[in-house]
Tab-separated table of C-alpha atoms in Angstrom:
chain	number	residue	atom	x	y	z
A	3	UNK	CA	-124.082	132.818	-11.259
A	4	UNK	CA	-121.185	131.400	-13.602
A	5	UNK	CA	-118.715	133.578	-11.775
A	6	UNK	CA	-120.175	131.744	-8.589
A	7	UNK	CA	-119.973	128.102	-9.951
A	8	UNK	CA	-116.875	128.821	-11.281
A	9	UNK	CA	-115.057	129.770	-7.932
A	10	UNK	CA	-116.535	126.507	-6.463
A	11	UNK	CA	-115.400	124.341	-8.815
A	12	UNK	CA	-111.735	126.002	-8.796
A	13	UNK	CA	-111.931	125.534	-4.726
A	14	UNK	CA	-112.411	121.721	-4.630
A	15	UNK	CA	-110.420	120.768	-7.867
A	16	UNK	CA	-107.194	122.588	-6.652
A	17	UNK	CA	-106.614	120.109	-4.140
A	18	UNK	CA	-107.706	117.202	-5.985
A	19	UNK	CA	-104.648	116.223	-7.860
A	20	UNK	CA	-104.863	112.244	-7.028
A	21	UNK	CA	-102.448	112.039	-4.530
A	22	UNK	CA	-102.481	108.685	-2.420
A	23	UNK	CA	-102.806	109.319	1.479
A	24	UNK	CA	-102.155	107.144	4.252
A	25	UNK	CA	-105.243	106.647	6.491
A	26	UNK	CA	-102.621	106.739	9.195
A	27	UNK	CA	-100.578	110.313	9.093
A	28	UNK	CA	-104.066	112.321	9.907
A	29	UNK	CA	-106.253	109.896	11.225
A	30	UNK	CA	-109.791	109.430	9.374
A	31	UNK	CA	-113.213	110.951	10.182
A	32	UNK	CA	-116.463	108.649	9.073
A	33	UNK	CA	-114.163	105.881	7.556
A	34	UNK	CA	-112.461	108.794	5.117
A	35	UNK	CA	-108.736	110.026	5.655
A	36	UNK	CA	-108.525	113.629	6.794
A	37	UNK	CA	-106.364	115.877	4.972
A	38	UNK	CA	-104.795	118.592	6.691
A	39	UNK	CA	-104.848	122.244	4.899
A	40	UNK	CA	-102.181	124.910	4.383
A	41	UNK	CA	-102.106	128.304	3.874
A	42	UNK	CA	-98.484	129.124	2.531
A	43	UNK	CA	-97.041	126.807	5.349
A	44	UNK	CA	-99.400	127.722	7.844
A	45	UNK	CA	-101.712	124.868	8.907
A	46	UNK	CA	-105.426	125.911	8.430
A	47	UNK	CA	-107.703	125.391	11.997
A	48	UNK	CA	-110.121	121.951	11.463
A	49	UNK	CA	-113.106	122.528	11.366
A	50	UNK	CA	-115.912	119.699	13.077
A	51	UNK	CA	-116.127	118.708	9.403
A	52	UNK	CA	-112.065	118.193	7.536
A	53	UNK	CA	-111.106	118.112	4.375
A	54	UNK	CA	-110.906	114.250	3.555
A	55	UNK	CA	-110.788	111.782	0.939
A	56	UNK	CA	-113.190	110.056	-0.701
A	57	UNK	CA	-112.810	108.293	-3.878
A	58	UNK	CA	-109.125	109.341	-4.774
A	59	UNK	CA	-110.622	113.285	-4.558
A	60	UNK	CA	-110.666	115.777	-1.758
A	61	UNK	CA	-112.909	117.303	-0.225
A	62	UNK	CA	-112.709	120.618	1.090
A	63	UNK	CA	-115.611	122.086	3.469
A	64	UNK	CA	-116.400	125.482	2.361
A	65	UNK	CA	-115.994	126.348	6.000
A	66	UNK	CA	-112.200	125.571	5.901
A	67	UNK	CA	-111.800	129.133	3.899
A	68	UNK	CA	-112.819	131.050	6.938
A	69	UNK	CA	-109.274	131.259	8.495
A	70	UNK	CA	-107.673	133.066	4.995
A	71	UNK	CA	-110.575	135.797	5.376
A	72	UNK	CA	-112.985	133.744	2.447
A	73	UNK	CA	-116.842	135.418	3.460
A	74	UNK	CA	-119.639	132.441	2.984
A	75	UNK	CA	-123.134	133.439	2.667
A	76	UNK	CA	-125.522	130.136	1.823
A	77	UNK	CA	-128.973	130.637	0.746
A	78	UNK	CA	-131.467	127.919	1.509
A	79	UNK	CA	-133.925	128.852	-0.831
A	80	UNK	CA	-131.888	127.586	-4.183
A	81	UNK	CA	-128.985	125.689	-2.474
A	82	UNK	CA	-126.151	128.488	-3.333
A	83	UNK	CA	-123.195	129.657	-1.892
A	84	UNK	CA	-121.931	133.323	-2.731
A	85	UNK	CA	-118.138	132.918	-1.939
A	86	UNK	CA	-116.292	136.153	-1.247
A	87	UNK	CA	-112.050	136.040	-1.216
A	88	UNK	CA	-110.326	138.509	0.636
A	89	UNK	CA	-108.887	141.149	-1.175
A	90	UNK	CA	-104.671	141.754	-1.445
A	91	UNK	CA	-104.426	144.555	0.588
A	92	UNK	CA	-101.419	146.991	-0.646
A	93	UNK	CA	-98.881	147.170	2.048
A	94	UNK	CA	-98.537	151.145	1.252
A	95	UNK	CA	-101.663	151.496	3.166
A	96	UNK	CA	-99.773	150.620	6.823
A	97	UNK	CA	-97.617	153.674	6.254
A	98	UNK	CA	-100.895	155.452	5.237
A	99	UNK	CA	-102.867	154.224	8.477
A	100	UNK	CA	-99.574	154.797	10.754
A	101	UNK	CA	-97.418	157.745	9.208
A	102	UNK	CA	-93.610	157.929	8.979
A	103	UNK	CA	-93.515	158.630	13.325
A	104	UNK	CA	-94.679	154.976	13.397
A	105	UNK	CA	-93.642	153.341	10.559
A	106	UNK	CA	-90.775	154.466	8.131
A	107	UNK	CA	-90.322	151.942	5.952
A	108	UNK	CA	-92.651	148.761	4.707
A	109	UNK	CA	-91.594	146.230	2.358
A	110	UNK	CA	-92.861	142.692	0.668
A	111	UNK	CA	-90.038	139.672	0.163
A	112	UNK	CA	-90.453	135.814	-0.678
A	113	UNK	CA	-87.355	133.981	0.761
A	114	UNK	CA	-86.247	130.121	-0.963
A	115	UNK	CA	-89.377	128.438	-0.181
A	116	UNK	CA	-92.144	131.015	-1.608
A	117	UNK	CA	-93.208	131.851	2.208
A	118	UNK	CA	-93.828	135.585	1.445
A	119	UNK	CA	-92.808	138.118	4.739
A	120	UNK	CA	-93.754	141.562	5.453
A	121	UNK	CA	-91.002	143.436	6.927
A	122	UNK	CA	-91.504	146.980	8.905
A	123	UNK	CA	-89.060	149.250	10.147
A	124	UNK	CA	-90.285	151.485	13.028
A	125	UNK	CA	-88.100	154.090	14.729
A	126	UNK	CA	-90.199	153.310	18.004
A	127	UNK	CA	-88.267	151.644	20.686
A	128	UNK	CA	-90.751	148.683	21.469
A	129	UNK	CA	-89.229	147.997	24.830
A	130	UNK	CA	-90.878	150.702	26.244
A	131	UNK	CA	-94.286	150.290	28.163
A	132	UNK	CA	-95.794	153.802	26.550
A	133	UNK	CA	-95.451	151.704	22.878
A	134	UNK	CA	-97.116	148.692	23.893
A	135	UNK	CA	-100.410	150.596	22.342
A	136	UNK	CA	-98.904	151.092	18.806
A	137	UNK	CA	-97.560	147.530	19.220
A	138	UNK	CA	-100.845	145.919	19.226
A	139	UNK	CA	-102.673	147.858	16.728
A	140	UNK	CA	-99.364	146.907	14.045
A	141	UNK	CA	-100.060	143.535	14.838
A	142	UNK	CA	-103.801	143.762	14.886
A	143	UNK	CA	-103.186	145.373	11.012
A	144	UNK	CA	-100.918	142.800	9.462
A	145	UNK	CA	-102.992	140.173	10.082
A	146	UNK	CA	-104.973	141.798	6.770
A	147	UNK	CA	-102.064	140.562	5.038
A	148	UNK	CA	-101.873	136.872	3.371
A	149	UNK	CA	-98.057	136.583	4.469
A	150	UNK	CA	-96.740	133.543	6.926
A	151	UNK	CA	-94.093	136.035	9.050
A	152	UNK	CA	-93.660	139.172	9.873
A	153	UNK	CA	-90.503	141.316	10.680
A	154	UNK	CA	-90.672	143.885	13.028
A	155	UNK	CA	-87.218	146.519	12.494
A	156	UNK	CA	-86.816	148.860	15.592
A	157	UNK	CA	-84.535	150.850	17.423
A	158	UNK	CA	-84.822	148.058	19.870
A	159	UNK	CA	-83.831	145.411	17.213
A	160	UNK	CA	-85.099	142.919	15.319
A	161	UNK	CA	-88.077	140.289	15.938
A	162	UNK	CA	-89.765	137.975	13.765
A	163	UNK	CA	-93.354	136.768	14.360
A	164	UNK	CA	-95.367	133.490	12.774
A	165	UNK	CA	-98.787	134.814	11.694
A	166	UNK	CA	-100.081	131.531	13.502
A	167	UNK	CA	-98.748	133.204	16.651
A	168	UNK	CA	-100.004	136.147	16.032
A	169	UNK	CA	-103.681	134.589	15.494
A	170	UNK	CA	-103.294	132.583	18.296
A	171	UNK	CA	-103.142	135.732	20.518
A	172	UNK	CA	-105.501	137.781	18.948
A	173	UNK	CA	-108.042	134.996	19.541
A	174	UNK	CA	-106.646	135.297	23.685
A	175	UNK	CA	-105.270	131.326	23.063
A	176	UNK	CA	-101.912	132.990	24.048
A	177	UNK	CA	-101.150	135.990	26.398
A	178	UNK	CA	-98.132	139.263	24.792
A	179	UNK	CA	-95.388	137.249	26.705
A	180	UNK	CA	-95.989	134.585	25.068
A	181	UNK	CA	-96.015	135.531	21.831
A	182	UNK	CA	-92.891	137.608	22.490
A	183	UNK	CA	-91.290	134.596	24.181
A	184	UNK	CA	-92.343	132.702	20.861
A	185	UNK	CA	-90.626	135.728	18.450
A	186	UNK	CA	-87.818	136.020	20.137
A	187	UNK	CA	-87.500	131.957	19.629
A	188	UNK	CA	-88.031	132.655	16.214
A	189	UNK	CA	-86.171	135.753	15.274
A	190	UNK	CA	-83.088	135.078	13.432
A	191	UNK	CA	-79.470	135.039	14.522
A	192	UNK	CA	-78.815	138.014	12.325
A	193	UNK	CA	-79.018	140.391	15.107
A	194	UNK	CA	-75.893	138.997	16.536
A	195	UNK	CA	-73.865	138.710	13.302
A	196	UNK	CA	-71.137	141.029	12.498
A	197	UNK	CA	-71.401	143.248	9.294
A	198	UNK	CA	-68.429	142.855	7.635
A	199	UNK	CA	-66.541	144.929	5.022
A	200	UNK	CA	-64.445	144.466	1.604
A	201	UNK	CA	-61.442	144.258	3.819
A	202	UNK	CA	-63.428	141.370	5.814
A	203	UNK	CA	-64.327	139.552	2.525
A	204	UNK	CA	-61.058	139.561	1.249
A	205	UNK	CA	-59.905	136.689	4.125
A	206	UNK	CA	-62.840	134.656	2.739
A	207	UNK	CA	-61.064	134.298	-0.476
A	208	UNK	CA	-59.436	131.495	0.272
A	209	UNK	CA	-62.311	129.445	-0.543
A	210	UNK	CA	-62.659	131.013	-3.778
A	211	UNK	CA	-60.855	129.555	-6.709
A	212	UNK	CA	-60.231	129.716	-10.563
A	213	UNK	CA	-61.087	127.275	-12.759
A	214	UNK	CA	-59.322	126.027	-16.192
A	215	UNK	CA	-61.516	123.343	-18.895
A	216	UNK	CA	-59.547	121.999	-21.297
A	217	UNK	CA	-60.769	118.883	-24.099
A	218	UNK	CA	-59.265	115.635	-24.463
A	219	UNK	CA	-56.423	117.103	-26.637
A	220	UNK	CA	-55.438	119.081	-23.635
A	221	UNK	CA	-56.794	122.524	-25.262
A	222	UNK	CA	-58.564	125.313	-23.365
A	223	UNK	CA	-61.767	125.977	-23.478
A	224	UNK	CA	-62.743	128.183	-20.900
A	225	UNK	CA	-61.772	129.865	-17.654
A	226	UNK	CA	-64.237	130.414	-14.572
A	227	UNK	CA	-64.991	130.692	-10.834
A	228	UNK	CA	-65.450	128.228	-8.027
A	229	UNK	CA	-65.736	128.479	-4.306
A	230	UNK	CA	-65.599	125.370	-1.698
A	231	UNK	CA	-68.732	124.570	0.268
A	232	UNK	CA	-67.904	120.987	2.216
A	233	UNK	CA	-64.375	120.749	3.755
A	234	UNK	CA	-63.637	117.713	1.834
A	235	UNK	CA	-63.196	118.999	-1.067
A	236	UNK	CA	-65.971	119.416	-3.067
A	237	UNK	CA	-66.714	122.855	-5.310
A	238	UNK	CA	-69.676	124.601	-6.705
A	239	UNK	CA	-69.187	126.374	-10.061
A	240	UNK	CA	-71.515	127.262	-13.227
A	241	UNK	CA	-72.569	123.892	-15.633
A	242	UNK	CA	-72.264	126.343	-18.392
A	243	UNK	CA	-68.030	126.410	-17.131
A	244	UNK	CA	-67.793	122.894	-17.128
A	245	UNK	CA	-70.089	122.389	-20.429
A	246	UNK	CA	-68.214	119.966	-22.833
A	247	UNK	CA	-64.741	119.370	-20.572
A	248	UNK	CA	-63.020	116.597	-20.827
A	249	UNK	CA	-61.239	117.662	-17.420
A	250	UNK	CA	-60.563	120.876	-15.728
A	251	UNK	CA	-57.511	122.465	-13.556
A	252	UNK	CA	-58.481	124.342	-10.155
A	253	UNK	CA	-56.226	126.662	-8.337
A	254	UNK	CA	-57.490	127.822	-5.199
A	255	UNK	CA	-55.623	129.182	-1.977
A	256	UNK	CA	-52.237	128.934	-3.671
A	257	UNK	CA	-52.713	125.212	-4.656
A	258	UNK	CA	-53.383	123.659	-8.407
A	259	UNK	CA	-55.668	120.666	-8.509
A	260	UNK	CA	-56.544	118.600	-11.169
A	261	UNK	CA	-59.958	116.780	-11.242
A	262	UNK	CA	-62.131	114.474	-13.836
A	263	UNK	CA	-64.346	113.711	-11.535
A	264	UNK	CA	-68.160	115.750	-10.396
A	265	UNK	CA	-70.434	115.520	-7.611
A	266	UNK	CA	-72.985	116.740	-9.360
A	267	UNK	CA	-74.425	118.628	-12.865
A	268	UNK	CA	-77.592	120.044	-12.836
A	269	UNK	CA	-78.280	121.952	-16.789
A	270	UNK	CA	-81.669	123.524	-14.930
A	271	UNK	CA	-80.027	125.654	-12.801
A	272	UNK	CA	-76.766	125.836	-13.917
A	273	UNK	CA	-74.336	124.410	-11.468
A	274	UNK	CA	-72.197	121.713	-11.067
A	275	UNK	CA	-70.107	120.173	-8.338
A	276	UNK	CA	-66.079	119.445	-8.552
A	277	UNK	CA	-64.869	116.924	-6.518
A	278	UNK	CA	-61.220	117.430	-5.583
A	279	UNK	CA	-58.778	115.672	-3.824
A	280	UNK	CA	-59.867	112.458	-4.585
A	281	UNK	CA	-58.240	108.885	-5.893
A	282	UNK	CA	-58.368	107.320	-9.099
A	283	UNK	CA	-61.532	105.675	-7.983
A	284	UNK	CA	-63.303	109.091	-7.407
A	285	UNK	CA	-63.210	108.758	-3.455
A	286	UNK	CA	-62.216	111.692	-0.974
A	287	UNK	CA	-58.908	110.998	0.301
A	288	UNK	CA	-60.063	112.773	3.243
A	289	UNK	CA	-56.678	113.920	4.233
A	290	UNK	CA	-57.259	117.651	3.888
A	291	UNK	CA	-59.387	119.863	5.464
A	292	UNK	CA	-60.592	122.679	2.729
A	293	UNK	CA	-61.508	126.358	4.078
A	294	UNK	CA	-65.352	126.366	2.803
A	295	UNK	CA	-67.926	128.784	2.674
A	296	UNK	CA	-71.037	128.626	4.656
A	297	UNK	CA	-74.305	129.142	2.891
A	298	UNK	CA	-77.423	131.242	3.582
A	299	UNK	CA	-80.694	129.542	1.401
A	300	UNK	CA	-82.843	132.979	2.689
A	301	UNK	CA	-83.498	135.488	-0.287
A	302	UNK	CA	-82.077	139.022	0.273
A	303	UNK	CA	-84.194	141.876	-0.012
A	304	UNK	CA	-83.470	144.737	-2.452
A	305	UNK	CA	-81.454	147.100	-1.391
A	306	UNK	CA	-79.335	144.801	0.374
A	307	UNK	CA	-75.445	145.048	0.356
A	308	UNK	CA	-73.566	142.298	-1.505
A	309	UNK	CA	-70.146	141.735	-2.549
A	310	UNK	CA	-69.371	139.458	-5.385
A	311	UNK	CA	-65.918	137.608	-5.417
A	312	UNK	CA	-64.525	135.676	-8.931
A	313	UNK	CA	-62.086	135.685	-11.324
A	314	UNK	CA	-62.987	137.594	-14.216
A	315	UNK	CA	-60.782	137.428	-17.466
A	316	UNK	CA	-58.749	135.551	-15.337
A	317	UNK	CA	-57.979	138.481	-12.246
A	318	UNK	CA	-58.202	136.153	-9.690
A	319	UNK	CA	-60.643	136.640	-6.949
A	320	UNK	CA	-61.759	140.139	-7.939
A	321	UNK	CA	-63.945	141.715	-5.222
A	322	UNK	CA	-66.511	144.080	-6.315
A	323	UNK	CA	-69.220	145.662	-4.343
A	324	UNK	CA	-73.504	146.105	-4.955
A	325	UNK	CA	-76.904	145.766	-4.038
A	326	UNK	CA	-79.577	143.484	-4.561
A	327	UNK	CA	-82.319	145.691	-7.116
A	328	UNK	CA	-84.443	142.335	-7.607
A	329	UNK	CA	-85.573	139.284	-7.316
A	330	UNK	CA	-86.256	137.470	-10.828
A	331	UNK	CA	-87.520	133.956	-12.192
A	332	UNK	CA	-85.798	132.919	-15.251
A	333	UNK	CA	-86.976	129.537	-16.803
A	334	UNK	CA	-88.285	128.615	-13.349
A	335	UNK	CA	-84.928	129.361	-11.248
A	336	UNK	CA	-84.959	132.181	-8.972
A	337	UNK	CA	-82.177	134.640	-9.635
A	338	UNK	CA	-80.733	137.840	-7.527
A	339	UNK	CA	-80.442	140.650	-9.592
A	340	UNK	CA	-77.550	142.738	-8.332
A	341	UNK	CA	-75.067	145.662	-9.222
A	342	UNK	CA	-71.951	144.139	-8.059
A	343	UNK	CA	-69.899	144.287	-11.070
A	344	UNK	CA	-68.984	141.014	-13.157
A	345	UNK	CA	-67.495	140.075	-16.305
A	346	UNK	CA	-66.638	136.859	-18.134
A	347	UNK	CA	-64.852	134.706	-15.983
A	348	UNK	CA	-66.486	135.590	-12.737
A	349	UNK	CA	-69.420	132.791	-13.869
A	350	UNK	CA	-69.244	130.344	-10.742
A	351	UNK	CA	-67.667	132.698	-8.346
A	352	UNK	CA	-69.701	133.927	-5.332
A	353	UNK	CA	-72.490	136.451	-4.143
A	354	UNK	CA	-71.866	137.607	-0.269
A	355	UNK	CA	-74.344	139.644	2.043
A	356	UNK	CA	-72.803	142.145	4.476
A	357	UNK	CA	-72.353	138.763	6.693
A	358	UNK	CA	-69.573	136.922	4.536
A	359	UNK	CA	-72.484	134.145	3.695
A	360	UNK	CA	-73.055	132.861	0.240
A	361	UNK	CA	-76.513	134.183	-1.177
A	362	UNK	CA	-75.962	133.224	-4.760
A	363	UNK	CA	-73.925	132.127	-7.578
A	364	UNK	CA	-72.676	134.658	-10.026
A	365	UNK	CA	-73.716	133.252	-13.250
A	366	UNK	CA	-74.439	135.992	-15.970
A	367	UNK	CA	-75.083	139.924	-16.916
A	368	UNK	CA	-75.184	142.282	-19.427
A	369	UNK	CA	-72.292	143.647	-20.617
A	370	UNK	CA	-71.547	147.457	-20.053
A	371	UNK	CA	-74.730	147.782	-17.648
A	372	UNK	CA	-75.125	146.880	-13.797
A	373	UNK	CA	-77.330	144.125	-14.457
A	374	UNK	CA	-76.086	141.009	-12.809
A	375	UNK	CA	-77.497	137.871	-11.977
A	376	UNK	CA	-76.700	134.945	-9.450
A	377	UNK	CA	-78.640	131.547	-8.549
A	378	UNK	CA	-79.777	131.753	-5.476
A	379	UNK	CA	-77.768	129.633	-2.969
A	380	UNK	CA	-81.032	127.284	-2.253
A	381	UNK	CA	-80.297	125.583	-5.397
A	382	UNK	CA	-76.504	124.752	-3.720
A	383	UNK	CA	-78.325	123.402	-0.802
A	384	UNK	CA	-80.487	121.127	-2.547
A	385	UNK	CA	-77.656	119.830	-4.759
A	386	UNK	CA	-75.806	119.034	-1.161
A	387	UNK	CA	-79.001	117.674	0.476
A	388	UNK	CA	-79.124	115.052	-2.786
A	389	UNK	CA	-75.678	113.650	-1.230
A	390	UNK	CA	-76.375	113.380	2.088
């Protein structure tokens, strides 16, 4: 009976954190504000009774865990509620239930946000009318799964489903087309991208730059990596490069800036924003237009191919080539772990994928080993967000 009570009371405290709502956003239901519900991004059906507020705490109907697979079983007789949660089902078991002619690979990944997606890769060609079977018991399995997308990998290419799609057809609300129609809408522009190589990187290099510190008696400190992300002139590089500077020297595609001004310094995650071609007043002059590098805020998967570009002990923009092997949180920032070699001076420089787009910022390893680390370009974004 405690383990009972216990799940209960964890079920309407989660969501009772105080938060102020505005009658307004959801509308109310017997005077009380409704509060809409999530599951990992994906809104929750309401139920005839929502989750509102009453008395700065929410309230959750029990009947609002149906949709994440929660069993209820209430028994009049002593007012009780046995709760059952669905159990994480190990994604081993689709290759299990399907074998390798179906499915030949299945993997787990969490991209910037903490939406988690199940990818499969099928050597069936799903275009084909004979497959359309097969197709509909895959989908019919992942929906076991608490994940908000899923990636389908074929011979016919690549398409990405919403799980809320996906439940909206199983429950007939839409028909396959329009699902499909809906996947294709969602399926990323990857498909159409070009894989590059080290000879491709190379020409990206020109938005990849070394960086000089020096203190107010004009003595070095350090040496690092930066790369341009905004045409205006603004640089991302590591805080730790720019730690205790009294001003720094850039050269990047042939030309040597000077700068004493930032954009931005964020300790946390380690980065920090140069501003360059600016007056003595800090502004943009605006009168050049910087190669920069576009991001991509989506975490790799392992195994993915990555090139890292920087200027270790001072080789300027060194390419080296990897792969993701993992996805770590250190202190609270997510990191890509990666085997593209670095050493000291490459801190700030960049981590490509295969399509010449910034996944990360090399930031530290291990010396001697293949254990390299970069902040995940997400961080970059929300540094550039803050200055929009």
């Amino acid at each position: 009976m405690k383990k009972k009570i216990i799940i209960i009371f964890l079920i309407l405290t989660m969501f009772s954190s105080g938060y102020a709502f505005s009658e307004s956003v959801n509308g109310s239901w017997n005077g009380m504000p409704i509060v809409n519900l999530f599951n990992q991004g994906t809104a929750l059906e309401s139920t005839d009774s929502p989750a509102v507020i009453l008395n700065n705490h929410v309230y959750v109907p029990l009947k609002a865990l149906n949709p994440i697979g929660a069993e209820l079983t209430w028994d009049s007789s002593n007012y009780s509620v046995d709760i059952k949660l669905p159990k994480s089902k190990d994604i081993s078991e689709l290759s299990t239930q399907f074998g390798s002619a179906v499915i030949s690979n299945v993997s787990m990944s969490i991209d910037s946000k903490g939406k988690q997606i199940l990818t499969i890769t099928s050597p069936l060609d799903f275009s084909k009318k004979e497959t359309s079977q097969t197709f509909s018991d895959i989908l019919f399995a992942v929906k076991g799964f608490n994940i908000t997308e899923f990636n389908l990998l074929s011979v016919s290419g690549k398409i990405a489903f919403n799980m809320s799609d996906i439940r909206e057809y199983d429950d007939f609300k839409i028909n396959g087309d329009e699902l499909i129609k809906r996947a294709i809408s969602n399926t990323s522009s990857e498909n159409t991208k070009p894989i590059l190589t080290a000879t491709d990187i190379e020409k990206l290099t020109n938005s990849i730059g070394v960086i000089y510190t020096f203190d107010r008696n004009n003595q070095p400190i350090a040496q690092g990596s930066g790369f341009m992300v905004a045409p205006i002139g603004l640089i991302v590089t590591n805080h730790h490069v720019l730690n205790g500077a009294n001003h720094e020297t850039i050269k990047i595609n042939g030309q040597i800036y000077q700068s004493n001004f930032y954009t931005f310094d964020n300790p946390t995650t380690d980065l920090y924003g140069i501003a360059l071609n600016t007056d003595d007043q800090g502004k943009y002059k605006n009168d050049i237009q910087f190669p920069y590098l576009k991001l991509n805020t989506t975490l790799p998967k392992v195994g993915d191919k990555v090139y890292a570009v920087g200027s270790p002990k001072d080789l300027e923009n060194t390419i080296s080539e990897g792969i993701v092997s993992g996805i770590r949180n250190v202190n609270g920032v997510t990191m890509i772990q990666h085997t593209a070699n670095t050493d000291h001076g490459s801190s700030g420089g960049v981590l490509f994928n295969e399509y010449g787009e910034v996944i990360g910022v090399t930031s530290s390893g291990f010396d001697g080993t293949s254990l390299d680390f970069a902040i995940s370009a997400s961080y970059v974004q929300d540094e550039l967000n803050k200055l929009k």
